[in-house]
mmCIF file of C-alpha atoms in Angstrom:
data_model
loop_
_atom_site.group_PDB
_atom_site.id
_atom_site.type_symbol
_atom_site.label_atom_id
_atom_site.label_comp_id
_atom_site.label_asym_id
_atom_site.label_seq_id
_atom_site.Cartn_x
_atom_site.Cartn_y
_atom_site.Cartn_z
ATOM 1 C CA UNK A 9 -9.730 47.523 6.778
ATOM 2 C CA UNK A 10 -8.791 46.246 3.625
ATOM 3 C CA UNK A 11 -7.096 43.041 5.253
ATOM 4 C CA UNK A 12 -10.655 42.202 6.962
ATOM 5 C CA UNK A 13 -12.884 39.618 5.286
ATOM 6 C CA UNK A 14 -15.653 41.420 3.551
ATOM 7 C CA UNK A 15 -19.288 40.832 4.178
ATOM 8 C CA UNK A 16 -20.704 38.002 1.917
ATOM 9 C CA UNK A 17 -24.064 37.776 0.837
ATOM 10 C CA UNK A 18 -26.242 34.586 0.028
ATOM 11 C CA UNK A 19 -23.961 32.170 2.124
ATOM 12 C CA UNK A 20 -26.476 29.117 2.759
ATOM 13 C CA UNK A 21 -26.180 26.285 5.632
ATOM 14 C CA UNK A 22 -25.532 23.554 3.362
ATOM 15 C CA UNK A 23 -22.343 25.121 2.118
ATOM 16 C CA UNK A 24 -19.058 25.580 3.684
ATOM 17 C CA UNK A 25 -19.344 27.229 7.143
ATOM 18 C CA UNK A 26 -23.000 28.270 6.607
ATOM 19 C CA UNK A 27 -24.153 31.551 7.426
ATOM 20 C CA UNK A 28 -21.038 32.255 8.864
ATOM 21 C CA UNK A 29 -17.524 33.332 6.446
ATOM 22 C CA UNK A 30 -14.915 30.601 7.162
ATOM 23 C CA UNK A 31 -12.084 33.216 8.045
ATOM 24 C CA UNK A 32 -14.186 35.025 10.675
ATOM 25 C CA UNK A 33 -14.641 31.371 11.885
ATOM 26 C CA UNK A 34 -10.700 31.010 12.240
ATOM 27 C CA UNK A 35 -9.962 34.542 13.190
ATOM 28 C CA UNK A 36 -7.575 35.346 10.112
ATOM 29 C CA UNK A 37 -7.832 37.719 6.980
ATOM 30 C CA UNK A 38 -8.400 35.920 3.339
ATOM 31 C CA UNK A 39 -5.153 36.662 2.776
ATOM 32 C CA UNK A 40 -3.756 34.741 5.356
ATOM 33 C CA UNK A 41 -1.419 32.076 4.565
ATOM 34 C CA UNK A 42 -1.571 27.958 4.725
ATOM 35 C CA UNK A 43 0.354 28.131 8.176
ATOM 36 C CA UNK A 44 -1.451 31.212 9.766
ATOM 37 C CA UNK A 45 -4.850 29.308 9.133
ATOM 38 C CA UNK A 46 -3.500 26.203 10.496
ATOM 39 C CA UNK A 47 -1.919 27.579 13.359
ATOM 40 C CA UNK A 48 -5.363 29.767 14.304
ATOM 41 C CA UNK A 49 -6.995 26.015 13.985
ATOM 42 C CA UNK A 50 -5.155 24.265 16.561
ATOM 43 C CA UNK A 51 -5.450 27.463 19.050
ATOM 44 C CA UNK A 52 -9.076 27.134 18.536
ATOM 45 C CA UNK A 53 -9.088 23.494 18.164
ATOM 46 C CA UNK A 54 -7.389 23.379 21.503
ATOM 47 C CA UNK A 55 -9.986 25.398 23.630
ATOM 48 C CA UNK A 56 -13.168 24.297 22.032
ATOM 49 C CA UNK A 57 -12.049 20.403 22.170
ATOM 50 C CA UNK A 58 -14.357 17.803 23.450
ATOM 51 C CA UNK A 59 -11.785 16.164 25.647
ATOM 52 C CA UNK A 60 -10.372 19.462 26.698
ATOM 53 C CA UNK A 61 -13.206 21.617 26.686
ATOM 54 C CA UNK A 62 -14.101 22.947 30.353
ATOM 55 C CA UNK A 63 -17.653 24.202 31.995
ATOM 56 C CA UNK A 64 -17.187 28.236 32.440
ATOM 57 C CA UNK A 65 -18.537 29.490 35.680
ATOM 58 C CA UNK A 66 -22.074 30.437 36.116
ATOM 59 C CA UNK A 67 -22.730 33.659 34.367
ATOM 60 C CA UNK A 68 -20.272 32.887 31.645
ATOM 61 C CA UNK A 69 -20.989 33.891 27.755
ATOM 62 C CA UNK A 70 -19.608 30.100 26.882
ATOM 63 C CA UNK A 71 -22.911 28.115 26.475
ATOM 64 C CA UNK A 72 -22.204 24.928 27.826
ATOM 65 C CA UNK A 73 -20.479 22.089 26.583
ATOM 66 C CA UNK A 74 -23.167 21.663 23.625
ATOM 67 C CA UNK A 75 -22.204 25.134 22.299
ATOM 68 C CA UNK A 76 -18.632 24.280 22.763
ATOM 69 C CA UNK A 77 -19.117 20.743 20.651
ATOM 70 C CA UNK A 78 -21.157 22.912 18.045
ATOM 71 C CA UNK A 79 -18.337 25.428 17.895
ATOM 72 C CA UNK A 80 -15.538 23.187 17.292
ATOM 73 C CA UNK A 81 -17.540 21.829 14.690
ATOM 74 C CA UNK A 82 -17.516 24.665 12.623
ATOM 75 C CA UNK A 83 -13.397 25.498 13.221
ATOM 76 C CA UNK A 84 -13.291 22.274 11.859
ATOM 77 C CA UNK A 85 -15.088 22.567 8.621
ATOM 78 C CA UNK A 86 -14.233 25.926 8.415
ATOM 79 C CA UNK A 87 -10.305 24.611 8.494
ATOM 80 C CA UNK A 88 -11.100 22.069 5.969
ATOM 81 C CA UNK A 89 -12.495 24.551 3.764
ATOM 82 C CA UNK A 90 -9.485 26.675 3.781
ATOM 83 C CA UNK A 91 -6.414 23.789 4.384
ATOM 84 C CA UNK A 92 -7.063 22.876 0.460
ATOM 85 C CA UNK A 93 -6.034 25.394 -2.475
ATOM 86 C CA UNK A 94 -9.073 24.128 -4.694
ATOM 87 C CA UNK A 95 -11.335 24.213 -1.900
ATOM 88 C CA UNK A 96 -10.731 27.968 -1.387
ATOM 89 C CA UNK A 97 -10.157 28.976 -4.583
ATOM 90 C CA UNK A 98 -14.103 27.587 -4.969
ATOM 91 C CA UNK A 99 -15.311 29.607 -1.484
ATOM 92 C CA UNK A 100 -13.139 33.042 -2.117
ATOM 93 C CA UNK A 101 -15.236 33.064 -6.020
ATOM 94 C CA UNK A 102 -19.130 32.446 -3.754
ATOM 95 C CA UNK A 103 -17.454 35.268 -1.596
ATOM 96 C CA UNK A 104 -17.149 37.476 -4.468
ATOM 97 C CA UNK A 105 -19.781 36.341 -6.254
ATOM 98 C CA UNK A 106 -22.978 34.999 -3.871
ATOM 99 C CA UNK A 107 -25.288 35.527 -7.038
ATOM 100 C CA UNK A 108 -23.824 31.924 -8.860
ATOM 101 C CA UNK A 109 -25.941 30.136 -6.281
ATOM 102 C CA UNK A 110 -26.337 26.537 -8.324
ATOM 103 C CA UNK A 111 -22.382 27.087 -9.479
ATOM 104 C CA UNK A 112 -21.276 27.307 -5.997
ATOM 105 C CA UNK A 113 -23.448 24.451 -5.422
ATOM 106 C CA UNK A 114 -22.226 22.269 -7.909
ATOM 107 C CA UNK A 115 -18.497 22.951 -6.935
ATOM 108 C CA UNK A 116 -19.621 22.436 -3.211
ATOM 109 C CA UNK A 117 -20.899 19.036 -4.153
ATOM 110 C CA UNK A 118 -19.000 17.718 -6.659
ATOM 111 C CA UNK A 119 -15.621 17.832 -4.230
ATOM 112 C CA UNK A 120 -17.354 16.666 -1.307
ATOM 113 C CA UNK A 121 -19.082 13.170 -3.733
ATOM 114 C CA UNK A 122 -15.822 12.939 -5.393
ATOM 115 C CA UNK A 123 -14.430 9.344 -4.949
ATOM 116 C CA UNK A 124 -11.676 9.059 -2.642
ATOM 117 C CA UNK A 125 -9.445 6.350 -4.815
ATOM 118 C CA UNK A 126 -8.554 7.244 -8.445
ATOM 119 C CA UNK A 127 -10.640 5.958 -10.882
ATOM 120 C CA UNK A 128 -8.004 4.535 -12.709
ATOM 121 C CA UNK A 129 -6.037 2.811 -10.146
ATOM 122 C CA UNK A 130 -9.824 1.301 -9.795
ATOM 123 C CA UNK A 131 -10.479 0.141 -13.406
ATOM 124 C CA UNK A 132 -6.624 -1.115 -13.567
ATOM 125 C CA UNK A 133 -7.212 -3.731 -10.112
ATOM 126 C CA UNK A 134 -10.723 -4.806 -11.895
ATOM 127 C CA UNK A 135 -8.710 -5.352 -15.339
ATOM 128 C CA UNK A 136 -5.979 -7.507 -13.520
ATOM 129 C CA UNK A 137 -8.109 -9.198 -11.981
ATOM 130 C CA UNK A 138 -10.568 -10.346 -14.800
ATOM 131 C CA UNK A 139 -7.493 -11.221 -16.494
ATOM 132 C CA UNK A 140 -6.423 -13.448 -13.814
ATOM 133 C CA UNK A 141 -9.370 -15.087 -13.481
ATOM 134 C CA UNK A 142 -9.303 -15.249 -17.525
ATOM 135 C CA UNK A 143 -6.114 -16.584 -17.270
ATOM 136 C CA UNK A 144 -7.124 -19.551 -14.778
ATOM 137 C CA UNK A 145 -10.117 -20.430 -16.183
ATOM 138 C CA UNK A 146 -8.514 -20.900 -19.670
ATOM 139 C CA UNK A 147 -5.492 -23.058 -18.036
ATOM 140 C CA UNK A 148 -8.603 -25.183 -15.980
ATOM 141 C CA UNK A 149 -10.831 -26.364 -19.132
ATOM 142 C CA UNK A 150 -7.433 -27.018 -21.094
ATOM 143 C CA UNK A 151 -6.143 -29.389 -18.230
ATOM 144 C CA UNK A 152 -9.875 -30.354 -18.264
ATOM 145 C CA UNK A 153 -9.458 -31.491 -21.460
ATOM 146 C CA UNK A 154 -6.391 -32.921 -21.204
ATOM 147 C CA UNK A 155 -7.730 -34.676 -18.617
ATOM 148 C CA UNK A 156 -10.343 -36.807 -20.782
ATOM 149 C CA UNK A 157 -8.230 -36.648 -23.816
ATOM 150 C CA UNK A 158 -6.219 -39.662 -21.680
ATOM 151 C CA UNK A 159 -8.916 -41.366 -20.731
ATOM 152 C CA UNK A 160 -9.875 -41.748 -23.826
ATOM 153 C CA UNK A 161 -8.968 -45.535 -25.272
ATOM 154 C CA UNK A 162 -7.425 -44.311 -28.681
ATOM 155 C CA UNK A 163 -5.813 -41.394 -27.837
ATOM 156 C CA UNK A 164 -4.312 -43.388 -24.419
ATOM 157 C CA UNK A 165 -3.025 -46.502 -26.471
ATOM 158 C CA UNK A 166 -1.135 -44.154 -28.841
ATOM 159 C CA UNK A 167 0.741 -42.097 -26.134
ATOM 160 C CA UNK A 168 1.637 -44.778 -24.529
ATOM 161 C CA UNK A 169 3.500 -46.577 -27.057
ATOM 162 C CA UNK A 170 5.317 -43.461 -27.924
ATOM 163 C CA UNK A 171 5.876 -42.992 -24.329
ATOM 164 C CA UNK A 172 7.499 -46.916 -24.778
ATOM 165 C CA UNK A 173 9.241 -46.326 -27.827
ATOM 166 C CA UNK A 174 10.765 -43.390 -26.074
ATOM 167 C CA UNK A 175 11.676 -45.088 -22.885
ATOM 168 C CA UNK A 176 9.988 -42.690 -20.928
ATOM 169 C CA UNK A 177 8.042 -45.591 -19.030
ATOM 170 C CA UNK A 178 11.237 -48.114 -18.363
ATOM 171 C CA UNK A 179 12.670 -45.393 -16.034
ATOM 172 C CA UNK A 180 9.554 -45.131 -13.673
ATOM 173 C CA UNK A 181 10.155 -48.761 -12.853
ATOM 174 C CA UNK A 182 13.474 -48.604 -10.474
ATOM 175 C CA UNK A 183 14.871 -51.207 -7.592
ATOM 176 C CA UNK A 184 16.799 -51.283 -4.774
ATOM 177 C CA UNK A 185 16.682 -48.320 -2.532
ATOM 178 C CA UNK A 186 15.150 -45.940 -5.198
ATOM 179 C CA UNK A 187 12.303 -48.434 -5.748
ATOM 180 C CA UNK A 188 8.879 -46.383 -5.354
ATOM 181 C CA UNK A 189 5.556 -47.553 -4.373
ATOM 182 C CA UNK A 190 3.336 -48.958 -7.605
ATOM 183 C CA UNK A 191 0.894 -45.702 -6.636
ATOM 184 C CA UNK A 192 3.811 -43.338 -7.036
ATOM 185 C CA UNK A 193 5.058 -45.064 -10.674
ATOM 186 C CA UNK A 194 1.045 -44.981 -11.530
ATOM 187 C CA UNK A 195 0.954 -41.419 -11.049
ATOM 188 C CA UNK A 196 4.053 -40.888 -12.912
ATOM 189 C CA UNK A 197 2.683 -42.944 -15.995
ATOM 190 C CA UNK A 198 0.018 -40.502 -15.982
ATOM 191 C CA UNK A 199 2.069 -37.355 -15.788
ATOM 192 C CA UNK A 200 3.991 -38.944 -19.104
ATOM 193 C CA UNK A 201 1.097 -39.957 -21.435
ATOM 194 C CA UNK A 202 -0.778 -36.224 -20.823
ATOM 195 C CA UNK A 203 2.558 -34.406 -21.437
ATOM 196 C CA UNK A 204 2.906 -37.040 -24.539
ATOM 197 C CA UNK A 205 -0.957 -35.989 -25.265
ATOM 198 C CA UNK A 206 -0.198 -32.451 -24.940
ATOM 199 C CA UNK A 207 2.572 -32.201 -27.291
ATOM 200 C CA UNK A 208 1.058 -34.215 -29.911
ATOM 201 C CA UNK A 209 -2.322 -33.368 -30.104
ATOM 202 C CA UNK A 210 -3.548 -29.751 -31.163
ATOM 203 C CA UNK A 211 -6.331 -28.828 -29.007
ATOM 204 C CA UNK A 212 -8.343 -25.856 -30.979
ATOM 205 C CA UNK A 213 -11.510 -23.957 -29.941
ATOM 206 C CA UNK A 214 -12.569 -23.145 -26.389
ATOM 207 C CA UNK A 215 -10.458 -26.040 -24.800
ATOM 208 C CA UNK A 216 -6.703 -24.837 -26.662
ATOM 209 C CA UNK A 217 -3.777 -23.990 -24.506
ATOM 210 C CA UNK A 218 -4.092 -20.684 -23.172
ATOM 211 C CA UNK A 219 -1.949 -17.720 -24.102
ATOM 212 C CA UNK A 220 -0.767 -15.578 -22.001
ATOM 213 C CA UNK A 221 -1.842 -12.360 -25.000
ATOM 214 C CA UNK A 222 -5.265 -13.430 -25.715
ATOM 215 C CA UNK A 223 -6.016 -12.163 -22.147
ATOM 216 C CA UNK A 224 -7.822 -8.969 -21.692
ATOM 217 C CA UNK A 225 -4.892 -6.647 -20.133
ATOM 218 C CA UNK A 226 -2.717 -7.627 -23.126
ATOM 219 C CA UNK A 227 -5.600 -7.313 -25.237
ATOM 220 C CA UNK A 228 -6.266 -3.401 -24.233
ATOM 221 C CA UNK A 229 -2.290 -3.063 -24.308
ATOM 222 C CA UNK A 230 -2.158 -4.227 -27.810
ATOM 223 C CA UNK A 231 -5.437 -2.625 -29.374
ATOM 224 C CA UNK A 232 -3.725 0.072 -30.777
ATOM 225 C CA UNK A 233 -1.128 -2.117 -32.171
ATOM 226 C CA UNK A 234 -4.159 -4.407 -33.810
ATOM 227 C CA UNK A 235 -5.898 -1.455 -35.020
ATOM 228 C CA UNK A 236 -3.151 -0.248 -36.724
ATOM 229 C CA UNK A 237 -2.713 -3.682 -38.239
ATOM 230 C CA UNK A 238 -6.404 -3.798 -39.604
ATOM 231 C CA UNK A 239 -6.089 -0.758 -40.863
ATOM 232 C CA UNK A 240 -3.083 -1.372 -43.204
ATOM 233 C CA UNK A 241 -3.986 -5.004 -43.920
ATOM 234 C CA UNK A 242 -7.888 -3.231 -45.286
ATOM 235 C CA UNK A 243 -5.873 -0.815 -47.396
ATOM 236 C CA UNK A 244 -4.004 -3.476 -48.532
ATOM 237 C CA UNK A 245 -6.710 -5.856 -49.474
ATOM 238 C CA UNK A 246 -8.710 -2.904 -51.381
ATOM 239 C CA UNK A 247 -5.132 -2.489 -53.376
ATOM 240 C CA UNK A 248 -5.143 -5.723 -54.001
ATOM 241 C CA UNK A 249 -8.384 -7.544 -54.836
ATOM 242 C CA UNK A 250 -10.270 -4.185 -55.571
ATOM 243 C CA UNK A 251 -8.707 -1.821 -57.536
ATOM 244 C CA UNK A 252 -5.498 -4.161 -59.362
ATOM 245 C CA UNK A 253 -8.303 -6.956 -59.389
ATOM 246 C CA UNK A 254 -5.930 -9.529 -58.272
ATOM 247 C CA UNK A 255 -7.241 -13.189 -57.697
ATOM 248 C CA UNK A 256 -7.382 -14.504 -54.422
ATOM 249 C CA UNK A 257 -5.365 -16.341 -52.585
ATOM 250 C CA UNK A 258 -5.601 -19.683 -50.265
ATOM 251 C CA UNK A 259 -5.807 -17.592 -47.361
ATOM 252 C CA UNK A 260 -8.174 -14.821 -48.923
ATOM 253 C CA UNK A 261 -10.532 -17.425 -49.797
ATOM 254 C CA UNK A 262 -10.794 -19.017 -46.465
ATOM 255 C CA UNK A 263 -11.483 -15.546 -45.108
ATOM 256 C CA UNK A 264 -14.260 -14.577 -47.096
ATOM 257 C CA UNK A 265 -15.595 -18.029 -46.264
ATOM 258 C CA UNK A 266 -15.369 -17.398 -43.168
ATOM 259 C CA UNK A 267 -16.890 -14.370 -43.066
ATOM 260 C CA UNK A 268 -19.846 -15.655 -45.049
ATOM 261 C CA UNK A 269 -20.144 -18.195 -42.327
ATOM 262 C CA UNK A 270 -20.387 -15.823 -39.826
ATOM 263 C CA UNK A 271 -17.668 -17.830 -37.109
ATOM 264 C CA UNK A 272 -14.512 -16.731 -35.444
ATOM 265 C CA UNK A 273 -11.175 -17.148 -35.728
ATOM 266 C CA UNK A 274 -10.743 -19.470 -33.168
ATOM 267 C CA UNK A 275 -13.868 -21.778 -34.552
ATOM 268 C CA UNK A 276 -13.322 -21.364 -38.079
ATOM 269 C CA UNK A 277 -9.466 -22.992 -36.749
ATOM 270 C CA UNK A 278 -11.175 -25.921 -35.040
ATOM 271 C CA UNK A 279 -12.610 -27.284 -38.084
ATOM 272 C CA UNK A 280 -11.053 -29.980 -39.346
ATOM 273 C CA UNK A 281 -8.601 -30.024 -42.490
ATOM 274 C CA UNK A 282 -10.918 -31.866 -44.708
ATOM 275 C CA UNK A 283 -13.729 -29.389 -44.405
ATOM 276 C CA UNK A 284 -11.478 -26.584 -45.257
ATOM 277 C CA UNK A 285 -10.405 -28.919 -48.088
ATOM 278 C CA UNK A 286 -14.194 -28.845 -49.475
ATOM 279 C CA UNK A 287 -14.916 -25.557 -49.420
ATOM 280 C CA UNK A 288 -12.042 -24.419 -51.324
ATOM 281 C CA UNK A 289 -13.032 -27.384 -53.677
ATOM 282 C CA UNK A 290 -16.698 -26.148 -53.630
ATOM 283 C CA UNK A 291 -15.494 -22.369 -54.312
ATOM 284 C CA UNK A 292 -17.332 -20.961 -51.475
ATOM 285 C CA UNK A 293 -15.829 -17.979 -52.169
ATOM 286 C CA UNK A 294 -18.110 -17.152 -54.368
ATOM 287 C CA UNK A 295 -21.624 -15.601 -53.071
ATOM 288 C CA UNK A 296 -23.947 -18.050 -55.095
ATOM 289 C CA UNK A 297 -21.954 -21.164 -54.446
ATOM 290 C CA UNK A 298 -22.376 -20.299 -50.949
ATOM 291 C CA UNK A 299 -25.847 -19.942 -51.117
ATOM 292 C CA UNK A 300 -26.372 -23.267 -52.829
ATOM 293 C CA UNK A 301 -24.290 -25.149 -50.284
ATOM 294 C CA UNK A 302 -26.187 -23.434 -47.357
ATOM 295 C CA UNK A 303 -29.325 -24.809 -48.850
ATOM 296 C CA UNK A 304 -27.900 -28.008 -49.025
ATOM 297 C CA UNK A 305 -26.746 -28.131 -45.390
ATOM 298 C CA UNK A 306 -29.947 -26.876 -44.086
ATOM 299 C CA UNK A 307 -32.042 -29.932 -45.853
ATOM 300 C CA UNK A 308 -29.410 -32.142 -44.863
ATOM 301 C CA UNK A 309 -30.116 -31.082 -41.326
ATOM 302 C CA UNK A 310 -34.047 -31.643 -42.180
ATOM 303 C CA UNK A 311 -33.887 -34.671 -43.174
ATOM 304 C CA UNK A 312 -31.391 -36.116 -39.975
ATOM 305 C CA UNK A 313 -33.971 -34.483 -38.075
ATOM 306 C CA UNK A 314 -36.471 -36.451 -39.732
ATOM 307 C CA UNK A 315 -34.712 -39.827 -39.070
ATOM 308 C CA UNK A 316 -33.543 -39.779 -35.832
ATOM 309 C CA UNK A 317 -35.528 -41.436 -33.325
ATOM 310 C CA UNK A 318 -35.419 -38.670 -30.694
ATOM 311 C CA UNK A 319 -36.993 -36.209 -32.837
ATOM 312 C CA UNK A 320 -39.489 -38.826 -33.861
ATOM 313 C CA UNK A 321 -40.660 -39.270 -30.233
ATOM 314 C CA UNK A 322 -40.522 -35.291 -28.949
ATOM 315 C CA UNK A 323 -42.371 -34.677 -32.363
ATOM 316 C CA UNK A 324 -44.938 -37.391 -31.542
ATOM 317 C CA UNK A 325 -45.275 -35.717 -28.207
ATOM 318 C CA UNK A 326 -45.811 -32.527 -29.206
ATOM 319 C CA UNK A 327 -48.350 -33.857 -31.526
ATOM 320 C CA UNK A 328 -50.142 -36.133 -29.109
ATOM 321 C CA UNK A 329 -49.666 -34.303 -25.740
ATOM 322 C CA UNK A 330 -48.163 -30.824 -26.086
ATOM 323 C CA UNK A 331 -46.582 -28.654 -23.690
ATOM 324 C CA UNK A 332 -49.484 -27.164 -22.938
ATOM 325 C CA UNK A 333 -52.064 -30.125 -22.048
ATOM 326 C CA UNK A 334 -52.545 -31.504 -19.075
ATOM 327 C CA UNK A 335 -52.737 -35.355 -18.232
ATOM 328 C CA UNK A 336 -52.895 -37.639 -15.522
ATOM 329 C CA UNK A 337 -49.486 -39.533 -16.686
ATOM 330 C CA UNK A 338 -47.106 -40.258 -14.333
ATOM 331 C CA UNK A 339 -44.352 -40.956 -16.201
#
């Protein structure tokens, strides 16, 4: 008696096996083992088939072939139910305890949503792959750039006569049987003044050469390493500058500037030399220096805005006809 499933109360349709206990479905005791429970399923899985299942002669308790298909139905959730450790571990607790009703179905529920693929294999593919696309993207505007970089006049004229001086462009001319068509030394001109280009000219901002570590994979790989680094570099700059009161450096300087000017790393780096050169002359360091020559670049801006004929004519127009009017005008 003891080895017989007990009598559960408050089993529901929507869970499990329904009204009906799982094990009485199979046939077994709860303590039966993995291998009793799946041998019991494929006994019962056997006669209550689809495929195999056969019409009982008239007068028969077997219900037709609908009852049969309804039947084998509920070995087989019943067998999923008890196949998994977790899964029963879940049903044998509403067994014992059928007044949990909204635990059980939570547990019920949150197995049977549960996504089939780990969610971090998941965010790892969608990582790699924005950083693949990063990566392309990046290596696309910087040929991009390359690209106009030799068509422009100055920058063209200048590679080439270091491509001359290096006598990288004698060699593409050849004879005899190695002699190549004028389209194939053409092409090979080209490939020598944009490597020339590339090597000599330091392309900053959103066109610069990619790098293989400012993508995001290697940027989540290495944010513990960079927070690490903040950390001690803060420490050491409140060491430093706040409680010894050292004075600041080149490189100090140019980062509170930055910061003042509110831009990256990477645009701050795309200025030009001479800029830096003026700020550190200007001792924009300093908080009210700052101030004055923000003032100063804002009229500046005023009064190019003022002068330049574009301005002059959308000003007129929003004067004259507005964005809001409505006129006959073709133009």
């Amino acid at each position: 008696a003891a080895l017989l499933p007990r009598p559960a109360r408050g089993l529901t349709d929507r869970l499990y096996c329904g009204r009906r206990v799982c094990y009485e479905v199979l046939g077994v005791s709860r303590q039966a083992s993995k291998a009793e429970i799946a041998r019991a399923y494929r006994q019962l899985a056997r006669q209550y088939h689809p495929d195999r299942y056969r019409e009982e002669p008239a007068g028969g308790e077997g219900g037709g072939a609908q009852a049969a298909h309804e039947k084998f139905l509920l070995i087989a959730a019943a067998y999923e139910t008890l196949k998994d450790e977790e899964t029963r571990k879940d049903y044998d607790y509403m067994l014992d305890h059928p007044e949990e009703y909204y635990r059980h179905y939570y547990h019920y529920y949150s197995r049977r949503l549960a996504p089939k693929v780990d969610v971090t294999i998941v965010i790892l593919v969608t990582v790699c792959a924005i950083s693949v696309f990063q990566f392309f993207s990046w290596w696309s505007s910087y040929n991009e750039a390359i690209n106009y970089l030799a068509s422009v006049p100055k920058y063209r004229i200048q590679a080439t006569e270091i491509a001359r001086q290096q006598g990288l462009l004698n060699k593409t001319k050849e004879k005899g049987k190695n002699r190549r068509s004028k389209e194939e030394i053409r092409e090979e001109e080209e490939e020598i003044i944009k490597d020339i280009i590339k090597n000599k000219i330091d392309i900053k901002g959103g066109y610069q050469k990619p790098k293989i570590y400012d993508i995001l994979l290697f940027q989540i790989l290495l944010a513990p390493f960079y927070w690490c680094k903040y950390i001690v570099w803060y420490c050491w700059w409140i060491y430093c500058f706040t409680i010894k009161g050292q004075e600041y450096g080149v490189e100090e300087k140019l980062y509170i500037i930055r910061r003042y000017m509110k831009m990256s790393q990477s645009q701050f780096d795309s200025l030009e030399d001479h800029q830096k050169e003026t700020f550190l002359e200007r001792q924009l360091w300093i908080r009210e220096n700052y101030e004055v020559y923000k003032r100063e670049q804002e009229e500046e801006l005023k009064k190019k805005m003022a002068m330049d004929p574009r301005w002059k004519r959308y000003r007129r127009w929003m004067k004259n006809e507005g964005p809001g009017r409505l006129t006959f005008i073709d133009d």
